[in-house]
């Protein structure tokens, strides 16, 4: 488990991008699953201001780790956020963007997107495999859109699941645990004081945490798990090695 702690979101974005570019350089093409919520916005804003040519955007196919079940024009949409903070500024062809159709019936879309992943991605042991999978973490320990109150969805035999936000009741479509843990490289991007408790529990006490928090069950088969944290989110991590 590789844990990197940064003073600012800008420094975090710079380091994540350097890591991302290394993987891009090693591959003819890269399939990436983007996370949603607010944290990725600063990364996308950083990518949007990179010099032309710094990233070969044509090598990248964009997918999502989860989506809110709203239309792509809705302010809640992870796709809309990504379009407004990234795709409006960088040359990505529509043919390389595979959004989750939040406007669909959740269970129908979970099946459709799961089948699309099987069709578009290389599978290892029958599980579609991302080259890079970005994840955020909620202050309740959820990741993607698998929440503690529905933690059993993590073990779904399907590639994608229909989920429900515990307080808003908003329906979601999310990757399941088996697809998350099949990814070659998994990176958590977690910032903010409100995440510090769960970060400490999940990194410091993984076996206890994995009983309760989906984010603690992110244990990629590849072993390639990185945490990109700001100092606020890492505040409760002691100096001990993890
Ligand atoms: C979503 C995300 C979700 C997010 C966490 C953290 O659709 O909301 O995929 O898993 O990563 O809730 O969100 P913030 O970055 O907004 O704290």
PDB file of C-alpha atoms and ligand atoms in Angstrom:
ATOM      1  CA  UNK A   1       0.000   0.000   0.000  1.00  0.00           C
ATOM      2  CA  UNK A   2       1.600   3.211  -1.221  1.00  0.00           C
ATOM      3  CA  UNK A   3       0.521   6.254   0.784  1.00  0.00           C
ATOM      4  CA  UNK A   4       1.386   9.756  -0.407  1.00  0.00           C
ATOM      5  CA  UNK A   5       0.424  12.862   1.553  1.00  0.00           C
ATOM      6  CA  UNK A   6       0.299  16.367   0.081  1.00  0.00           C
ATOM      7  CA  UNK A   7      -0.093  19.878   1.422  1.00  0.00           C
ATOM      8  CA  UNK A   8      -2.363  21.003  -1.375  1.00  0.00           C
ATOM      9  CA  UNK A   9      -4.761  19.573  -3.937  1.00  0.00           C
ATOM     10  CA  UNK A  10      -2.479  21.018  -6.621  1.00  0.00           C
ATOM     11  CA  UNK A  11       0.497  19.012  -5.364  1.00  0.00           C
ATOM     12  CA  UNK A  12      -1.708  15.929  -5.131  1.00  0.00           C
ATOM     13  CA  UNK A  13      -2.890  16.450  -8.712  1.00  0.00           C
ATOM     14  CA  UNK A  14       0.691  16.923  -9.934  1.00  0.00           C
ATOM     15  CA  UNK A  15       1.853  13.698  -8.294  1.00  0.00           C
ATOM     16  CA  UNK A  16      -1.145  11.692  -9.470  1.00  0.00           C
ATOM     17  CA  UNK A  17      -0.595  13.012 -13.004  1.00  0.00           C
ATOM     18  CA  UNK A  18       3.087  12.027 -12.981  1.00  0.00           C
ATOM     19  CA  UNK A  19       2.082   8.507 -11.928  1.00  0.00           C
ATOM     20  CA  UNK A  20      -0.682   8.460 -14.546  1.00  0.00           C
ATOM     21  CA  UNK A  21       1.722   9.590 -17.308  1.00  0.00           C
ATOM     22  CA  UNK A  22       4.152   6.796 -16.415  1.00  0.00           C
ATOM     23  CA  UNK A  23       1.421   4.226 -16.972  1.00  0.00           C
ATOM     24  CA  UNK A  24       0.340   5.995 -20.161  1.00  0.00           C
ATOM     25  CA  UNK A  25       3.921   5.858 -21.476  1.00  0.00           C
ATOM     26  CA  UNK A  26       4.105   2.103 -20.833  1.00  0.00           C
ATOM     27  CA  UNK A  27       0.912   1.293 -22.746  1.00  0.00           C
ATOM     28  CA  UNK A  28      -0.424   1.780 -26.267  1.00  0.00           C
ATOM     29  CA  UNK A  29      -3.791   2.624 -24.741  1.00  0.00           C
ATOM     30  CA  UNK A  30      -5.176   3.015 -21.240  1.00  0.00           C
ATOM     31  CA  UNK A  31      -8.661   2.264 -19.954  1.00  0.00           C
ATOM     32  CA  UNK A  32      -9.388   4.430 -16.934  1.00  0.00           C
ATOM     33  CA  UNK A  33     -12.419   4.465 -14.630  1.00  0.00           C
ATOM     34  CA  UNK A  34     -12.957   7.943 -13.226  1.00  0.00           C
ATOM     35  CA  UNK A  35     -14.350   8.565  -9.769  1.00  0.00           C
ATOM     36  CA  UNK A  36     -17.077  11.093  -9.121  1.00  0.00           C
ATOM     37  CA  UNK A  37     -17.982  13.567  -6.421  1.00  0.00           C
ATOM     38  CA  UNK A  38     -16.072  16.789  -5.772  1.00  0.00           C
ATOM     39  CA  UNK A  39     -12.482  15.596  -5.225  1.00  0.00           C
ATOM     40  CA  UNK A  40     -11.714  14.740  -8.867  1.00  0.00           C
ATOM     41  CA  UNK A  41     -12.731  18.269  -9.945  1.00  0.00           C
ATOM     42  CA  UNK A  42      -9.363  19.704  -8.888  1.00  0.00           C
ATOM     43  CA  UNK A  43      -7.530  16.936 -10.754  1.00  0.00           C
ATOM     44  CA  UNK A  44      -9.573  17.557 -13.901  1.00  0.00           C
ATOM     45  CA  UNK A  45      -9.005  21.314 -13.583  1.00  0.00           C
ATOM     46  CA  UNK A  46      -5.268  20.590 -13.354  1.00  0.00           C
ATOM     47  CA  UNK A  47      -5.384  18.356 -16.412  1.00  0.00           C
ATOM     48  CA  UNK A  48      -7.375  21.017 -18.295  1.00  0.00           C
ATOM     49  CA  UNK A  49      -4.547  23.563 -17.924  1.00  0.00           C
ATOM     50  CA  UNK A  50      -1.702  21.225 -18.983  1.00  0.00           C
ATOM     51  CA  UNK A  51       0.338  22.280 -22.002  1.00  0.00           C
ATOM     52  CA  UNK A  52      -0.952  20.859 -25.286  1.00  0.00           C
ATOM     53  CA  UNK A  53       0.785  17.587 -26.052  1.00  0.00           C
ATOM     54  CA  UNK A  54       1.650  16.805 -22.418  1.00  0.00           C
ATOM     55  CA  UNK A  55      -0.983  14.063 -22.437  1.00  0.00           C
ATOM     56  CA  UNK A  56      -1.771  11.930 -25.474  1.00  0.00           C
ATOM     57  CA  UNK A  57      -5.506  12.000 -24.874  1.00  0.00           C
ATOM     58  CA  UNK A  58      -6.099   9.719 -27.894  1.00  0.00           C
ATOM     59  CA  UNK A  59      -4.548   6.844 -25.940  1.00  0.00           C
ATOM     60  CA  UNK A  60      -7.155   7.010 -23.206  1.00  0.00           C
ATOM     61  CA  UNK A  61     -10.619   5.467 -23.000  1.00  0.00           C
ATOM     62  CA  UNK A  62     -12.743   6.988 -20.246  1.00  0.00           C
ATOM     63  CA  UNK A  63     -15.162   5.028 -18.107  1.00  0.00           C
ATOM     64  CA  UNK A  64     -16.628   5.701 -14.646  1.00  0.00           C
ATOM     65  CA  UNK A  65     -16.498   3.829 -11.353  1.00  0.00           C
ATOM     66  CA  UNK A  66     -20.015   4.968 -10.603  1.00  0.00           C
ATOM     67  CA  UNK A  67     -22.753   7.388 -11.611  1.00  0.00           C
ATOM     68  CA  UNK A  68     -25.799   8.967 -10.101  1.00  0.00           C
ATOM     69  CA  UNK A  69     -29.075   7.884 -11.723  1.00  0.00           C
ATOM     70  CA  UNK A  70     -29.846  11.286 -13.176  1.00  0.00           C
ATOM     71  CA  UNK A  71     -29.737  12.614 -16.749  1.00  0.00           C
ATOM     72  CA  UNK A  72     -26.310  13.637 -18.126  1.00  0.00           C
ATOM     73  CA  UNK A  73     -27.489  17.262 -17.990  1.00  0.00           C
ATOM     74  CA  UNK A  74     -28.159  17.129 -14.244  1.00  0.00           C
ATOM     75  CA  UNK A  75     -25.729  18.925 -11.886  1.00  0.00           C
ATOM     76  CA  UNK A  76     -25.510  15.704  -9.880  1.00  0.00           C
ATOM     77  CA  UNK A  77     -24.101  13.811 -12.880  1.00  0.00           C
ATOM     78  CA  UNK A  78     -20.463  12.688 -12.600  1.00  0.00           C
ATOM     79  CA  UNK A  79     -20.318  12.688 -16.395  1.00  0.00           C
ATOM     80  CA  UNK A  80     -21.523  16.321 -16.520  1.00  0.00           C
ATOM     81  CA  UNK A  81     -18.917  17.335 -13.928  1.00  0.00           C
ATOM     82  CA  UNK A  82     -16.180  15.618 -15.963  1.00  0.00           C
ATOM     83  CA  UNK A  83     -17.360  17.259 -19.184  1.00  0.00           C
ATOM     84  CA  UNK A  84     -17.388  20.712 -17.587  1.00  0.00           C
ATOM     85  CA  UNK A  85     -13.999  20.344 -15.854  1.00  0.00           C
ATOM     86  CA  UNK A  86     -12.109  18.220 -18.385  1.00  0.00           C
ATOM     87  CA  UNK A  87     -13.680  17.291 -21.718  1.00  0.00           C
ATOM     88  CA  UNK A  88     -14.488  20.916 -22.578  1.00  0.00           C
ATOM     89  CA  UNK A  89     -10.758  21.664 -22.438  1.00  0.00           C
ATOM     90  CA  UNK A  90      -8.912  18.650 -23.828  1.00  0.00           C
ATOM     91  CA  UNK A  91      -9.204  16.825 -27.185  1.00  0.00           C
ATOM     92  CA  UNK A  92     -11.034  13.619 -26.247  1.00  0.00           C
ATOM     93  CA  UNK A  93     -13.063  11.954 -28.973  1.00  0.00           C
ATOM     94  CA  UNK A  94     -16.637  10.981 -28.056  1.00  0.00           C
ATOM     95  CA  UNK A  95     -15.782   7.466 -29.240  1.00  0.00           C
ATOM     96  CA  UNK A  96     -13.415   7.190 -26.257  1.00  0.00           C
ATOM     97  CA  UNK A  97     -15.990   8.246 -23.670  1.00  0.00           C
ATOM     98  CA  UNK A  98     -18.175   5.513 -22.179  1.00  0.00           C
ATOM     99  CA  UNK A  99     -20.521   7.161 -19.711  1.00  0.00           C
ATOM    100  CA  UNK A 100     -22.919   5.302 -17.466  1.00  0.00           C
ATOM    101  CA  UNK A 101     -26.439   6.194 -18.668  1.00  0.00           C
ATOM    102  CA  UNK A 102     -27.819   7.670 -15.473  1.00  0.00           C
ATOM    103  CA  UNK A 103     -31.114   8.350 -17.232  1.00  0.00           C
ATOM    104  CA  UNK A 104     -31.744   4.605 -17.564  1.00  0.00           C
ATOM    105  CA  UNK A 105     -33.549   2.333 -15.099  1.00  0.00           C
ATOM    106  CA  UNK A 106     -30.730   1.575 -12.574  1.00  0.00           C
ATOM    107  CA  UNK A 107     -30.893  -2.198 -12.759  1.00  0.00           C
ATOM    108  CA  UNK A 108     -31.127  -2.148 -16.566  1.00  0.00           C
ATOM    109  CA  UNK A 109     -28.156   0.220 -16.804  1.00  0.00           C
ATOM    110  CA  UNK A 110     -26.089  -1.842 -14.373  1.00  0.00           C
ATOM    111  CA  UNK A 111     -26.540  -4.795 -16.724  1.00  0.00           C
ATOM    112  CA  UNK A 112     -25.883  -2.743 -19.855  1.00  0.00           C
ATOM    113  CA  UNK A 113     -22.721  -1.121 -18.475  1.00  0.00           C
ATOM    114  CA  UNK A 114     -21.489  -4.399 -17.049  1.00  0.00           C
ATOM    115  CA  UNK A 115     -21.865  -6.025 -20.471  1.00  0.00           C
ATOM    116  CA  UNK A 116     -20.145  -3.046 -22.110  1.00  0.00           C
ATOM    117  CA  UNK A 117     -17.155  -3.456 -19.781  1.00  0.00           C
ATOM    118  CA  UNK A 118     -16.904  -7.131 -20.746  1.00  0.00           C
ATOM    119  CA  UNK A 119     -16.988  -6.133 -24.412  1.00  0.00           C
ATOM    120  CA  UNK A 120     -14.541  -3.201 -24.239  1.00  0.00           C
ATOM    121  CA  UNK A 121     -11.969  -4.300 -21.650  1.00  0.00           C
ATOM    122  CA  UNK A 122      -9.593  -7.213 -21.486  1.00  0.00           C
ATOM    123  CA  UNK A 123     -10.841  -9.731 -18.941  1.00  0.00           C
ATOM    124  CA  UNK A 124      -8.679 -11.624 -16.469  1.00  0.00           C
ATOM    125  CA  UNK A 125     -10.352 -14.745 -15.070  1.00  0.00           C
ATOM    126  CA  UNK A 126     -13.557 -13.512 -16.696  1.00  0.00           C
ATOM    127  CA  UNK A 127     -13.506 -10.091 -14.965  1.00  0.00           C
ATOM    128  CA  UNK A 128     -13.132  -6.889 -17.041  1.00  0.00           C
ATOM    129  CA  UNK A 129      -9.873  -5.208 -16.043  1.00  0.00           C
ATOM    130  CA  UNK A 130      -9.145  -1.496 -15.956  1.00  0.00           C
ATOM    131  CA  UNK A 131      -5.598  -0.225 -16.339  1.00  0.00           C
ATOM    132  CA  UNK A 132      -6.304   2.573 -13.867  1.00  0.00           C
ATOM    133  CA  UNK A 133      -9.228   2.841 -11.484  1.00  0.00           C
ATOM    134  CA  UNK A 134      -9.731   6.098  -9.586  1.00  0.00           C
ATOM    135  CA  UNK A 135     -11.719   6.000  -6.371  1.00  0.00           C
ATOM    136  CA  UNK A 136     -12.902   8.537  -3.835  1.00  0.00           C
ATOM    137  CA  UNK A 137     -14.045   7.755  -0.333  1.00  0.00           C
ATOM    138  CA  UNK A 138     -17.049   9.126   1.474  1.00  0.00           C
ATOM    139  CA  UNK A 139     -16.823  10.145   5.141  1.00  0.00           C
ATOM    140  CA  UNK A 140     -18.940   7.066   5.870  1.00  0.00           C
ATOM    141  CA  UNK A 141     -16.353   4.765   4.283  1.00  0.00           C
ATOM    142  CA  UNK A 142     -18.180   4.192   1.003  1.00  0.00           C
ATOM    143  CA  UNK A 143     -16.335   4.023  -2.266  1.00  0.00           C
ATOM    144  CA  UNK A 144     -17.639   4.173  -5.801  1.00  0.00           C
ATOM    145  CA  UNK A 145     -21.337   3.940  -4.930  1.00  0.00           C
ATOM    146  CA  UNK A 146     -21.174   0.994  -2.603  1.00  0.00           C
ATOM    147  CA  UNK A 147     -22.304   2.228   0.797  1.00  0.00           C
ATOM    148  CA  UNK A 148     -21.916   0.591   4.228  1.00  0.00           C
ATOM    149  CA  UNK A 149     -25.651  -0.106   4.562  1.00  0.00           C
ATOM    150  CA  UNK A 150     -25.492  -2.174   1.358  1.00  0.00           C
ATOM    151  CA  UNK A 151     -21.968  -3.559   1.780  1.00  0.00           C
ATOM    152  CA  UNK A 152     -23.146  -6.931   0.464  1.00  0.00           C
ATOM    153  CA  UNK A 153     -23.263  -5.345  -3.006  1.00  0.00           C
ATOM    154  CA  UNK A 154     -19.472  -5.450  -2.897  1.00  0.00           C
ATOM    155  CA  UNK A 155     -19.602  -9.206  -3.410  1.00  0.00           C
ATOM    156  CA  UNK A 156     -22.059  -9.131  -6.311  1.00  0.00           C
ATOM    157  CA  UNK A 157     -21.259 -11.679  -9.047  1.00  0.00           C
ATOM    158  CA  UNK A 158     -22.139  -8.936 -11.567  1.00  0.00           C
ATOM    159  CA  UNK A 159     -19.743  -6.334 -12.998  1.00  0.00           C
ATOM    160  CA  UNK A 160     -22.017  -3.472 -11.992  1.00  0.00           C
ATOM    161  CA  UNK A 161     -24.730  -3.042  -9.383  1.00  0.00           C
ATOM    162  CA  UNK A 162     -27.654  -0.725  -8.720  1.00  0.00           C
ATOM    163  CA  UNK A 163     -27.226   0.986  -5.347  1.00  0.00           C
ATOM    164  CA  UNK A 164     -29.011   3.533  -3.169  1.00  0.00           C
ATOM    165  CA  UNK A 165     -27.549   6.510  -1.319  1.00  0.00           C
ATOM    166  CA  UNK A 166     -28.278   5.960   2.409  1.00  0.00           C
ATOM    167  CA  UNK A 167     -29.608   9.407   3.203  1.00  0.00           C
ATOM    168  CA  UNK A 168     -30.842  10.921  -0.047  1.00  0.00           C
ATOM    169  CA  UNK A 169     -32.234   7.656  -1.434  1.00  0.00           C
ATOM    170  CA  UNK A 170     -30.696   8.621  -4.770  1.00  0.00           C
ATOM    171  CA  UNK A 171     -30.219   5.598  -6.997  1.00  0.00           C
ATOM    172  CA  UNK A 172     -26.720   4.901  -8.284  1.00  0.00           C
ATOM    173  CA  UNK A 173     -24.940   2.528 -10.672  1.00  0.00           C
ATOM    174  CA  UNK A 174     -21.567   1.317  -9.410  1.00  0.00           C
ATOM    175  CA  UNK A 175     -18.773  -1.060 -10.271  1.00  0.00           C
ATOM    176  CA  UNK A 176     -18.831  -4.110  -8.029  1.00  0.00           C
ATOM    177  CA  UNK A 177     -15.978  -5.183  -5.777  1.00  0.00           C
ATOM    178  CA  UNK A 178     -14.716  -7.856  -8.152  1.00  0.00           C
ATOM    179  CA  UNK A 179     -14.210  -5.317 -10.984  1.00  0.00           C
ATOM    180  CA  UNK A 180     -12.596  -2.804  -8.613  1.00  0.00           C
ATOM    181  CA  UNK A 181     -10.148  -5.399  -7.276  1.00  0.00           C
ATOM    182  CA  UNK A 182      -9.357  -6.697 -10.773  1.00  0.00           C
ATOM    183  CA  UNK A 183      -7.922  -3.324 -11.849  1.00  0.00           C
ATOM    184  CA  UNK A 184      -4.204  -3.281 -12.566  1.00  0.00           C
ATOM    185  CA  UNK A 185      -3.744  -0.005 -10.686  1.00  0.00           C
ATOM    186  CA  UNK A 186      -6.135   1.472  -8.108  1.00  0.00           C
ATOM    187  CA  UNK A 187      -5.708   5.002  -6.771  1.00  0.00           C
ATOM    188  CA  UNK A 188      -7.714   6.572  -3.966  1.00  0.00           C
ATOM    189  CA  UNK A 189      -7.851  10.357  -4.130  1.00  0.00           C
ATOM    190  CA  UNK A 190      -9.076  11.514  -0.723  1.00  0.00           C
ATOM    191  CA  UNK A 191      -9.011  15.046   0.652  1.00  0.00           C
ATOM    192  CA  UNK A 192     -10.580  16.938   3.508  1.00  0.00           C
ATOM    193  CA  UNK A 193     -10.769  16.867   7.293  1.00  0.00           C
ATOM    194  CA  UNK A 194     -14.062  14.962   7.242  1.00  0.00           C
ATOM    195  CA  UNK A 195     -12.299  11.884   5.817  1.00  0.00           C
ATOM    196  CA  UNK A 196      -9.547  11.682   8.481  1.00  0.00           C
ATOM    197  CA  UNK A 197     -11.321   9.230  10.809  1.00  0.00           C
ATOM    198  CA  UNK A 198     -12.116   6.685   8.115  1.00  0.00           C
ATOM    199  CA  UNK A 199      -8.689   7.060   6.489  1.00  0.00           C
ATOM    200  CA  UNK A 200      -7.069   6.166   9.805  1.00  0.00           C
ATOM    201  CA  UNK A 201      -9.453   3.277  10.428  1.00  0.00           C
ATOM    202  CA  UNK A 202      -9.106   1.831   6.956  1.00  0.00           C
ATOM    203  CA  UNK A 203      -5.334   2.229   6.593  1.00  0.00           C
ATOM    204  CA  UNK A 204      -4.497   1.635  10.233  1.00  0.00           C
ATOM    205  CA  UNK A 205      -6.921  -1.212  11.025  1.00  0.00           C
ATOM    206  CA  UNK A 206      -7.852  -2.834   7.688  1.00  0.00           C
ATOM    207  CA  UNK A 207      -9.127  -6.166   9.035  1.00  0.00           C
ATOM    208  CA  UNK A 208     -11.561  -4.463  11.426  1.00  0.00           C
ATOM    209  CA  UNK A 209     -12.506  -1.840   8.850  1.00  0.00           C
ATOM    210  CA  UNK A 210     -13.279  -4.248   6.046  1.00  0.00           C
ATOM    211  CA  UNK A 211     -16.187  -5.641   8.038  1.00  0.00           C
ATOM    212  CA  UNK A 212     -17.887  -2.237   7.962  1.00  0.00           C
ATOM    213  CA  UNK A 213     -16.547  -0.048   5.159  1.00  0.00           C
ATOM    214  CA  UNK A 214     -16.581  -0.818   1.431  1.00  0.00           C
ATOM    215  CA  UNK A 215     -13.471   1.348   0.959  1.00  0.00           C
ATOM    216  CA  UNK A 216     -11.580  -1.087   3.213  1.00  0.00           C
ATOM    217  CA  UNK A 217     -12.394  -3.914   0.823  1.00  0.00           C
ATOM    218  CA  UNK A 218     -10.407  -2.275  -1.989  1.00  0.00           C
ATOM    219  CA  UNK A 219      -7.535  -4.780  -2.091  1.00  0.00           C
ATOM    220  CA  UNK A 220      -6.593  -5.121  -5.759  1.00  0.00           C
ATOM    221  CA  UNK A 221      -5.331  -8.570  -6.789  1.00  0.00           C
ATOM    222  CA  UNK A 222      -2.409  -6.758  -8.452  1.00  0.00           C
ATOM    223  CA  UNK A 223      -1.333  -5.291  -5.101  1.00  0.00           C
ATOM    224  CA  UNK A 224      -1.101  -1.909  -6.821  1.00  0.00           C
ATOM    225  CA  UNK A 225      -3.065   0.307  -4.419  1.00  0.00           C
ATOM    226  CA  UNK A 226      -2.071   3.915  -3.949  1.00  0.00           C
ATOM    227  CA  UNK A 227      -3.521   6.516  -1.596  1.00  0.00           C
ATOM    228  CA  UNK A 228      -3.179  10.146  -2.679  1.00  0.00           C
ATOM    229  CA  UNK A 229      -4.147  12.113   0.440  1.00  0.00           C
ATOM    230  CA  UNK A 230      -4.031  15.724   1.475  1.00  0.00           C
ATOM    231  CA  UNK A 231      -2.748  16.541   4.970  1.00  0.00           C
ATOM    232  CA  UNK A 232      -6.258  17.105   6.297  1.00  0.00           C
ATOM    233  CA  UNK A 233      -7.458  13.643   5.305  1.00  0.00           C
ATOM    234  CA  UNK A 234      -4.205  12.085   6.591  1.00  0.00           C
ATOM    235  CA  UNK A 235      -4.259  14.037   9.882  1.00  0.00           C
ATOM    236  CA  UNK A 236      -4.863  10.947  12.067  1.00  0.00           C
ATOM    237  CA  UNK A 237      -2.302   8.700  10.428  1.00  0.00           C
ATOM    238  CA  UNK A 238       0.551   8.254  12.924  1.00  0.00           C
ATOM    239  CA  UNK A 239       4.149   7.940  11.805  1.00  0.00           C
ATOM    240  CA  UNK A 240       4.028   4.106  11.926  1.00  0.00           C
ATOM    241  CA  UNK A 241       4.600   2.334   8.637  1.00  0.00           C
ATOM    242  CA  UNK A 242       1.569   0.707   7.093  1.00  0.00           C
TER     243      UNK A 242
HETATM  244  C1  LIG B   1     -19.736   9.804  -6.159  1.00  0.00           C
HETATM  245  C2  LIG B   1     -18.393   9.186  -5.974  1.00  0.00           C
HETATM  246  C3  LIG B   1     -18.190   8.865  -4.528  1.00  0.00           C
HETATM  247  C4  LIG B   1     -17.179   9.873  -4.096  1.00  0.00           C
HETATM  248  C5  LIG B   1     -17.122   9.967  -2.604  1.00  0.00           C
HETATM  249  C6  LIG B   1     -16.224  11.135  -2.198  1.00  0.00           C
HETATM  250  O1  LIG B   1     -20.375   9.559  -7.189  1.00  0.00           O
HETATM  251  O2  LIG B   1     -20.097  10.608  -5.268  1.00  0.00           O
HETATM  252  O3  LIG B   1     -17.989   8.285  -6.809  1.00  0.00           O
HETATM  253  O4  LIG B   1     -17.718   7.580  -4.240  1.00  0.00           O
HETATM  254  O5  LIG B   1     -15.904   9.501  -4.606  1.00  0.00           O
HETATM  255  O6  LIG B   1     -18.434  10.213  -2.138  1.00  0.00           O
HETATM  256  O7  LIG B   1     -16.841  12.283  -2.702  1.00  0.00           O
HETATM  257  P1  LIG B   1     -16.141  13.725  -2.508  1.00  0.00           P
HETATM  258  O8  LIG B   1     -14.921  13.693  -3.371  1.00  0.00           O
HETATM  259  O9  LIG B   1     -17.194  14.677  -3.013  1.00  0.00           O
HETATM  260  O10 LIG B   1     -15.849  13.856  -1.054  1.00  0.00           O
END
